[in-house]
């Protein structure tokens, strides 16, 4: 019995030793690493034995050879392409085809000027922000999404108005070229305006690269003296159609009001100041007592102008729906965005519609064609009194004057401005509408007689139209007559109208001759660029005043003797 157990244990030991020996055997694996899209052999690709530090690199022909144990996994990587893993079970030939990065990120490839470079080849100062970072903050303006995310730039937001809350971006100080500080904005290889950049929907942006030094921005010449901001929008990738929907909703509210004086404190301290200057007092002791006890809130009010004008809540919402997909021959990306933001004033609102389609066609193995179409419609409604002026007067108005008589109307406030009346939509409107169409057509032809040589042609046509209409209507104000206890109404003020129209277009032609090639561990790239731009524009301004009827807010219905305009 004991002999049988010993024989069984001995047999099991021999089997385990055999398995360990087999497992410990190493064998040679060879193969070639190529680009799946172009079929080009990849020199310098890394082949690593997963979980170890064992690594080899492909030669100029893309070939490799590595010794691995059975049951291992090889990891193949190349800058700018997706990493690929594959298990190894036996010796032999194992080829790898690397495709484009499925995540669509450009962490290893950076957009520079009119091309791309590998990050590890860069010598200039370039910072890149990806889509994930840009969409973390649901801001209305793309320039605000850059705040705190790019080292070396300074941003300054001058206003919080809906539609005008952009942040100025400073990459360098004031330059000598035209004395400006605004960087150059390039979207998908085309120079565009700051507003074309700031009003992009962040959901359709792939990356934003900031060129911060002279070597990086040299290709743009003097126009890049203040730095360059390059935007790359999303493009389609091979695979099934993918639909993405995003929605966010929020609200804006004043977080803290100034601790202004009440009417009692204000009247007391004002009298004290006038007395010290030897001037007549503004309030009697009886007036001050009335302010203190609050027994007559009409004639002796305690008005908190800040809460009356700025105490509301302003909602905002954003929707975006996008589609992407395609095949090896055709790739597409489409996006539709909507943004709606109210202001703290009831007569203040901003709406924006964004649409984009990016189409890529692989016509032949050596010919590519792309069509980028994008549009933007903006509508803004604001009070006829300037936004900053309303805010300033709201802070300056004293608490001792009443803003509105209940059941009657707005109060006459003397030399001050009744800002509660100023934000009433009945007082008129200041409407602005911006329509923008941006197009970009590109064709690229690989020239097979010289490896790495290609010819590229670009045609971009942009159209921008701006229309503004400012209509001021009469809104009566009232004054309480203490002797009769009646309300005296102000005289009728005729309405006025001002309209302006501005449009411009831009046509840009580019011819590019590119050469990119690698020789072992070395790379060579060269670019010859020809660029031509045309920017015609025209405008029209006209105004009329003295409208006796406020129902006709058109120029043709105003008094014929009161006309002003310029073309």
XYZ file of C-alpha atoms in Angstrom:
567
model
C 0.000 0.000 0.000
C 2.779 2.368 0.953
C 4.698 1.371 -2.199
C 1.675 2.324 -4.370
C 1.431 5.760 -2.709
C 5.117 6.384 -3.218
C 4.856 5.383 -6.896
C 1.828 7.694 -7.371
C 3.585 10.655 -5.759
C 6.689 10.002 -7.834
C 4.626 9.955 -11.047
C 2.916 13.247 -10.175
C 6.277 14.848 -9.410
C 7.642 13.799 -12.812
C 4.555 15.221 -14.575
C 4.862 18.584 -12.773
C 8.547 18.778 -13.609
C 7.757 18.120 -17.263
C 5.117 20.862 -17.315
C 7.496 23.305 -15.667
C 10.139 22.456 -18.233
C 7.717 23.002 -21.088
C 6.539 26.271 -19.564
C 10.074 27.471 -19.122
C 10.964 26.885 -22.770
C 11.561 30.022 -24.879
C 11.241 30.346 -28.610
C 11.848 32.936 -31.295
C 9.042 35.094 -32.751
C 9.581 37.267 -35.810
C 7.371 39.504 -37.881
C 6.687 42.900 -39.419
C 4.811 45.894 -37.958
C 2.893 48.015 -40.482
C 0.384 50.860 -40.600
C -3.005 49.251 -41.227
C -4.298 52.234 -43.178
C -1.336 52.881 -45.471
C 0.453 49.518 -45.380
C 3.709 51.334 -44.644
C 6.303 49.492 -42.563
C 6.809 51.160 -39.197
C 10.427 51.694 -38.218
C 10.999 52.298 -34.525
C 7.874 50.515 -33.248
C 8.280 49.029 -29.767
C 7.575 45.330 -29.075
C 7.400 44.588 -25.354
C 6.879 41.359 -23.452
C 3.897 42.252 -21.287
C 4.647 42.453 -17.588
C 8.411 42.611 -18.131
C 11.052 45.068 -19.243
C 12.017 42.945 -22.252
C 11.675 45.186 -25.319
C 12.868 45.326 -28.885
C 12.458 47.871 -31.684
C 11.646 47.316 -35.355
C 14.304 48.089 -37.940
C 14.002 50.282 -41.036
C 11.910 47.603 -42.772
C 9.542 47.310 -39.802
C 10.878 43.836 -38.916
C 11.507 42.521 -35.424
C 12.711 39.406 -33.651
C 12.217 38.576 -29.987
C 12.646 35.550 -27.733
C 9.609 34.892 -25.525
C 8.391 32.096 -23.231
C 5.231 30.148 -24.055
C 1.965 31.712 -22.906
C 3.300 35.256 -23.134
C 1.665 38.371 -24.563
C 3.375 40.856 -26.858
C 2.476 44.565 -26.708
C 3.235 46.628 -29.817
C 3.134 50.435 -29.751
C 3.988 53.272 -32.101
C 3.640 57.010 -31.590
C 0.285 58.263 -32.885
C -1.215 54.793 -33.448
C -3.269 52.498 -31.241
C -1.402 50.006 -29.055
C -2.020 46.345 -29.942
C -1.694 43.238 -27.735
C -1.536 39.631 -28.952
C -0.859 36.330 -27.108
C 2.001 34.087 -28.263
C 1.598 30.292 -28.139
C 4.352 29.022 -30.438
C 7.339 30.115 -32.457
C 6.912 31.458 -35.947
C 5.886 34.627 -37.752
C 3.568 37.102 -36.031
C 2.769 40.311 -37.926
C 1.066 43.372 -36.463
C -1.079 46.009 -38.195
C -1.558 49.162 -36.126
C -4.567 51.370 -36.773
C -5.423 54.948 -35.828
C -5.894 55.643 -32.151
C -9.465 54.568 -31.412
C -9.848 57.156 -28.679
C -9.199 59.901 -31.177
C -6.840 61.733 -28.825
C -3.772 63.573 -30.031
C -1.688 63.075 -26.900
C 1.207 61.735 -28.995
C 0.625 63.821 -32.105
C 0.406 67.597 -31.755
C -1.039 70.012 -34.307
C 1.565 72.626 -35.225
C 0.922 75.308 -37.802
C -0.183 73.662 -41.033
C 0.705 70.114 -40.024
C 1.407 67.714 -37.182
C 4.446 66.596 -35.228
C 5.160 63.877 -32.730
C 5.297 65.278 -29.249
C 8.724 63.792 -28.583
C 10.100 65.655 -31.626
C 8.886 69.079 -30.530
C 11.375 71.797 -29.699
C 8.904 74.681 -29.348
C 6.602 75.505 -26.446
C 3.176 74.033 -27.216
C 0.346 73.204 -24.818
C -2.663 71.087 -25.789
C -6.112 70.812 -24.196
C -8.293 67.851 -25.181
C -12.065 67.542 -25.463
C -12.489 65.929 -22.059
C -10.972 68.942 -20.322
C -12.885 71.453 -22.451
C -16.284 69.915 -21.683
C -15.752 69.594 -17.937
C -17.123 73.100 -17.377
C -20.508 73.829 -19.011
C -19.580 77.361 -20.057
C -21.201 79.334 -22.854
C -17.938 80.567 -24.349
C -15.044 78.313 -25.372
C -12.511 80.919 -24.256
C -13.748 80.481 -20.676
C -13.108 76.737 -20.931
C -9.407 77.552 -21.393
C -9.158 79.272 -18.009
C -6.737 77.463 -15.718
C -6.092 74.642 -18.188
C -3.140 75.947 -20.196
C 0.128 76.914 -18.502
C 1.652 80.177 -19.613
C -1.492 82.024 -20.698
C -3.478 84.703 -18.887
C -7.233 85.097 -19.325
C -9.384 88.069 -18.364
C -13.170 88.018 -18.452
C -14.498 91.542 -18.840
C -18.218 90.856 -18.591
C -20.758 88.275 -17.536
C -23.441 89.338 -20.013
C -25.099 86.527 -21.959
C -23.489 86.416 -25.388
C -20.650 88.730 -24.344
C -18.973 86.845 -21.522
C -15.851 85.865 -23.442
C -12.427 85.902 -21.823
C -9.568 87.780 -23.458
C -6.560 85.493 -23.897
C -3.023 86.813 -23.474
C -0.123 84.590 -24.504
C 2.405 87.416 -24.564
C 2.441 91.085 -23.684
C 1.589 93.885 -26.106
C 3.475 93.413 -29.367
C 4.629 96.018 -31.884
C 2.374 94.747 -34.657
C -0.721 97.030 -34.595
C -0.344 97.321 -30.821
C -2.758 94.467 -30.152
C -2.567 91.547 -27.767
C -4.986 89.081 -29.373
C -3.426 85.821 -30.570
C -4.042 84.368 -34.003
C -6.864 81.798 -34.172
C -6.653 78.931 -36.669
C -9.513 76.426 -36.947
C -8.768 73.283 -38.983
C -5.980 75.055 -40.842
C -7.925 78.251 -41.657
C -7.344 81.608 -39.951
C -10.597 82.700 -38.358
C -11.841 85.434 -36.014
C -11.795 85.335 -32.229
C -15.586 85.012 -32.164
C -15.430 82.041 -34.540
C -13.212 80.425 -31.918
C -15.051 81.519 -28.772
C -18.526 80.556 -30.025
C -17.543 77.017 -31.022
C -19.506 74.303 -29.259
C -16.961 72.541 -27.035
C -18.599 69.196 -27.876
C -17.384 69.445 -31.490
C -13.782 70.319 -30.616
C -11.130 67.589 -30.499
C -8.167 69.606 -29.228
C -6.960 73.162 -28.745
C -3.209 73.729 -29.107
C -1.484 76.912 -27.967
C 1.771 77.901 -29.713
C 3.571 80.080 -27.220
C 7.001 80.890 -28.625
C 8.545 82.209 -31.810
C 9.791 78.864 -33.115
C 6.322 77.319 -32.897
C 4.487 80.243 -34.506
C 7.168 81.204 -37.049
C 5.222 79.890 -40.039
C 2.486 82.489 -39.409
C 4.924 85.386 -39.584
C 4.084 88.687 -37.907
C 0.454 87.620 -37.453
C 1.628 85.078 -34.903
C 3.523 87.644 -32.829
C 1.037 87.293 -29.963
C 0.995 83.504 -30.136
C -1.280 81.162 -32.050
C -4.257 79.080 -30.940
C -4.957 76.059 -33.163
C -8.312 74.288 -33.010
C -8.884 70.798 -34.389
C -12.521 69.761 -34.639
C -13.738 66.187 -34.364
C -13.733 63.883 -37.375
C -15.322 60.543 -38.130
C -13.588 57.199 -37.627
C -14.071 53.784 -39.176
C -16.756 51.756 -37.479
C -20.448 51.665 -36.748
C -22.376 54.885 -36.434
C -22.176 56.366 -32.951
C -24.702 58.841 -31.586
C -23.924 61.028 -28.578
C -26.294 63.342 -26.733
C -25.373 65.693 -23.917
C -27.490 68.082 -21.883
C -26.799 70.383 -18.996
C -28.926 72.850 -17.099
C -27.923 75.446 -14.568
C -28.797 78.829 -13.196
C -27.072 82.080 -12.335
C -27.696 84.074 -9.212
C -25.930 86.816 -7.299
C -24.139 85.024 -4.477
C -23.612 88.064 -2.273
C -25.003 91.604 -2.349
C -23.189 94.678 -1.097
C -24.086 95.647 2.441
C -25.454 99.073 1.537
C -26.919 101.461 4.065
C -30.642 101.552 4.757
C -32.595 104.785 4.339
C -32.317 105.706 8.037
C -28.533 105.259 8.166
C -28.115 106.916 4.758
C -30.166 110.012 5.645
C -28.474 110.374 9.031
C -24.927 110.148 7.667
C -25.691 112.357 4.654
C -27.013 115.089 6.936
C -23.896 114.766 9.081
C -21.636 115.133 6.040
C -23.534 118.193 4.784
C -23.443 119.770 8.241
C -19.673 119.279 8.467
C -19.293 121.042 5.108
C -21.539 123.912 6.168
C -24.225 123.025 3.613
C -28.021 122.858 4.012
C -29.317 119.545 5.347
C -31.097 117.175 2.942
C -33.526 115.679 5.482
C -35.438 117.021 8.478
C -35.581 115.222 11.788
C -39.166 114.253 10.934
C -37.986 112.717 7.648
C -35.322 110.703 9.439
C -37.867 109.493 11.995
C -40.182 108.372 9.171
C -37.327 106.477 7.516
C -36.573 104.809 10.818
C -40.086 103.609 11.725
C -41.083 102.685 8.143
C -44.646 103.911 8.673
C -44.898 105.453 5.179
C -43.028 103.239 2.660
C -44.275 105.314 -0.289
C -42.928 108.735 0.662
C -40.254 107.459 3.044
C -39.111 104.180 1.489
C -36.240 101.864 2.300
C -35.484 100.682 -1.234
C -32.975 97.896 -1.796
C -32.150 98.553 -5.440
C -29.774 95.612 -5.682
C -32.396 93.032 -4.771
C -35.038 94.707 -6.939
C -32.888 94.697 -10.080
C -30.401 91.862 -9.502
C -32.295 89.577 -7.153
C -33.684 87.195 -9.752
C -32.471 83.821 -11.001
C -31.335 83.330 -14.600
C -31.441 79.787 -16.042
C -29.263 78.452 -18.830
C -29.314 75.194 -20.777
C -27.253 73.468 -23.443
C -28.047 70.559 -25.773
C -25.741 68.755 -28.190
C -26.417 65.825 -30.508
C -23.621 64.353 -32.617
C -23.117 61.415 -34.985
C -19.886 59.856 -36.195
C -18.794 56.743 -38.028
C -17.796 55.521 -41.443
C -15.724 53.019 -43.353
C -12.173 52.943 -44.669
C -13.335 55.016 -47.660
C -15.847 57.413 -46.100
C -15.818 58.918 -42.607
C -18.226 61.481 -41.219
C -18.936 63.571 -38.150
C -22.037 65.727 -37.631
C -22.995 67.864 -34.664
C -25.996 70.007 -33.737
C -25.857 72.246 -30.674
C -28.249 74.633 -28.936
C -27.492 77.048 -26.106
C -29.964 79.300 -24.273
C -28.992 81.709 -21.501
C -31.105 84.272 -19.662
C -29.678 87.285 -17.888
C -30.574 88.607 -14.469
C -32.589 91.291 -16.251
C -35.913 90.087 -17.730
C -35.123 91.801 -21.047
C -31.752 90.054 -21.462
C -31.392 86.741 -23.326
C -28.937 84.976 -25.625
C -29.535 82.001 -27.910
C -27.042 80.187 -30.119
C -27.414 77.382 -32.657
C -24.318 75.499 -33.860
C -24.181 73.003 -36.697
C -21.182 71.175 -38.159
C -20.510 68.412 -40.663
C -17.007 67.058 -41.366
C -16.750 64.568 -44.231
C -13.593 62.679 -45.261
C -13.397 60.705 -48.517
C -10.573 58.348 -49.481
C -11.128 58.644 -53.242
C -8.169 56.450 -54.176
C -5.215 54.999 -52.297
C -3.348 58.234 -52.898
C -6.147 60.820 -53.010
C -8.099 62.231 -50.065
C -10.890 64.791 -50.136
C -12.545 66.510 -47.172
C -15.494 68.862 -46.792
C -16.043 70.847 -43.593
C -19.233 72.885 -43.260
C -20.223 74.747 -40.121
C -22.784 77.386 -39.280
C -23.735 79.498 -36.321
C -26.866 81.520 -35.593
C -26.821 83.898 -32.628
C -29.712 85.963 -31.273
C -29.314 88.409 -28.415
C -31.923 90.646 -26.789
C -30.900 93.335 -24.312
C -32.324 96.501 -22.698
C -31.932 99.767 -24.591
C -29.997 101.199 -21.654
C -26.450 99.877 -21.516
C -25.946 96.821 -19.298
C -22.982 98.310 -17.463
C -24.881 101.570 -16.954
C -27.817 99.749 -15.399
C -25.501 97.944 -13.017
C -23.660 101.136 -12.082
C -26.833 103.132 -11.369
C -28.315 100.231 -9.416
C -25.380 100.439 -7.016
C -25.505 104.255 -6.844
C -29.231 104.802 -6.367
C -29.969 105.829 -2.758
C -32.447 103.850 -0.645
C -34.447 107.011 0.123
C -36.206 107.090 -3.262
C -39.010 104.755 -4.229
C -38.692 102.639 -7.401
C -42.334 101.869 -8.145
C -45.744 102.954 -6.913
C -47.915 99.871 -6.385
C -50.767 99.725 -8.872
C -49.627 102.929 -10.596
C -46.246 102.590 -12.293
C -42.592 103.442 -12.075
C -41.536 106.404 -9.960
C -39.747 109.510 -11.165
C -36.340 109.447 -9.454
C -35.087 112.928 -10.282
C -31.462 113.061 -11.393
C -31.026 109.331 -10.813
C -31.936 106.499 -13.205
C -34.843 104.207 -12.402
C -33.097 100.977 -13.318
C -36.200 98.914 -12.564
C -37.894 100.740 -15.435
C -34.780 100.418 -17.616
C -34.879 96.597 -17.533
C -38.603 96.396 -18.337
C -39.119 94.811 -21.796
C -41.888 97.396 -22.347
C -39.188 100.093 -22.549
C -37.949 98.678 -25.845
C -35.285 96.301 -27.047
C -31.770 96.160 -28.420
C -31.655 93.070 -30.641
C -28.611 91.652 -32.385
C -28.518 88.744 -34.808
C -25.310 87.165 -36.102
C -25.333 84.581 -38.886
C -22.078 82.840 -39.770
C -21.268 80.253 -42.440
C -17.795 78.680 -42.564
C -16.678 76.263 -45.299
C -13.441 74.378 -45.868
C -12.679 72.157 -48.880
C -9.409 70.219 -49.012
C -7.898 67.748 -51.441
C -4.622 65.927 -50.833
C -2.727 63.902 -53.422
C 0.171 61.620 -52.524
C 2.857 61.752 -55.218
C 4.040 58.138 -55.546
C 7.213 58.883 -57.501
C 8.791 60.291 -54.295
C 8.011 58.587 -51.011
C 6.492 60.999 -48.478
C 5.763 63.769 -50.999
C 2.207 65.115 -51.231
C 0.339 68.045 -52.743
C -2.573 69.702 -50.954
C -5.081 72.308 -52.087
C -7.434 74.218 -49.783
C -10.402 76.477 -50.548
C -12.195 78.166 -47.660
C -15.122 80.565 -47.952
C -16.645 82.331 -44.940
C -19.706 84.575 -44.760
C -20.659 86.663 -41.729
C -23.775 88.816 -41.400
C -24.677 91.055 -38.480
C -27.996 92.835 -38.031
C -28.869 95.120 -35.126
C -32.124 96.861 -34.249
C -32.632 99.215 -31.308
C -36.182 100.374 -30.540
C -36.920 102.707 -27.629
C -40.501 103.000 -26.400
C -42.172 105.391 -24.012
C -42.828 104.138 -20.493
C -44.522 106.656 -18.237
C -43.070 107.548 -14.861
C -45.040 109.095 -12.010
C -44.485 111.613 -9.246
C -46.531 111.674 -6.045
C -48.016 115.107 -5.292
C -48.108 115.345 -1.460
C -50.640 118.176 -1.449
C -53.241 116.344 -3.533
C -52.045 112.808 -2.814
C -52.352 112.209 -6.571
C -49.821 110.889 -9.061
C -48.617 113.190 -11.827
C -47.694 111.371 -15.036
C -44.698 112.329 -17.158
C -45.089 113.689 -20.674
C -45.138 111.255 -23.580
C -41.722 110.582 -25.074
C -41.724 109.707 -28.753
C -40.110 106.409 -29.733
C -36.872 106.121 -31.707
C -35.393 103.464 -33.965
C -31.853 102.648 -35.082
C -30.824 99.839 -37.418
C -27.445 98.648 -38.618
C -26.377 95.941 -41.025
C -22.875 94.641 -41.567
C -21.597 91.779 -43.671
C -18.223 90.531 -44.757
C -16.839 87.515 -46.512
C -13.458 85.871 -46.646
C -12.045 83.666 -49.368
C -8.810 81.816 -48.703
C -6.784 79.737 -51.150
C -3.892 77.525 -50.074
C -1.426 75.456 -52.017
C 0.820 73.153 -49.978
C 3.692 70.924 -50.989
C 4.561 68.585 -48.109
C 7.414 66.162 -47.641
C 7.580 63.801 -44.649
C 9.809 60.764 -44.397
C 11.699 58.720 -41.850
C 15.157 57.255 -42.223
C 15.658 54.800 -39.392
C 15.456 56.802 -36.204
C 15.593 60.103 -38.073
C 12.755 62.089 -39.612
C 12.610 64.851 -42.205
C 9.662 67.149 -42.909
C 9.340 70.189 -45.156
C 6.488 72.464 -46.248
C 6.106 74.947 -49.091
C 2.965 77.058 -48.612
C 1.197 79.565 -50.853
C -1.720 81.479 -49.301
C -4.062 84.153 -50.660
C -6.958 85.916 -48.872
C -9.703 88.355 -49.847
C -11.983 90.129 -47.352
C -14.631 92.420 -48.875
C -17.231 94.005 -46.587
C -20.113 96.492 -46.561
C -22.386 98.089 -43.989
C -25.510 100.208 -43.575
C -26.624 102.346 -40.621
C -29.800 104.405 -40.256
C -31.908 105.897 -37.476
C -35.107 107.846 -36.936
C -36.727 109.428 -33.912
C -40.002 111.122 -33.095
C -42.305 108.143 -33.706
C -45.760 109.149 -32.497
C -47.034 105.576 -32.453
C -45.031 102.809 -30.825
C -46.607 100.014 -32.863
C -44.611 100.780 -36.032
C -41.002 99.812 -35.314
C -39.857 100.138 -38.948
C -37.763 102.870 -40.538
C -40.277 103.685 -43.261
C -42.898 104.745 -40.705
C -40.781 107.395 -38.986
C -40.925 111.159 -39.629
C -39.481 111.903 -43.041
C -37.734 115.035 -41.797
C -35.709 113.194 -39.184
C -33.436 110.720 -40.899
C -29.788 109.816 -40.423
C -27.813 107.111 -42.098
C -24.529 106.012 -43.587
C -23.644 103.396 -46.170
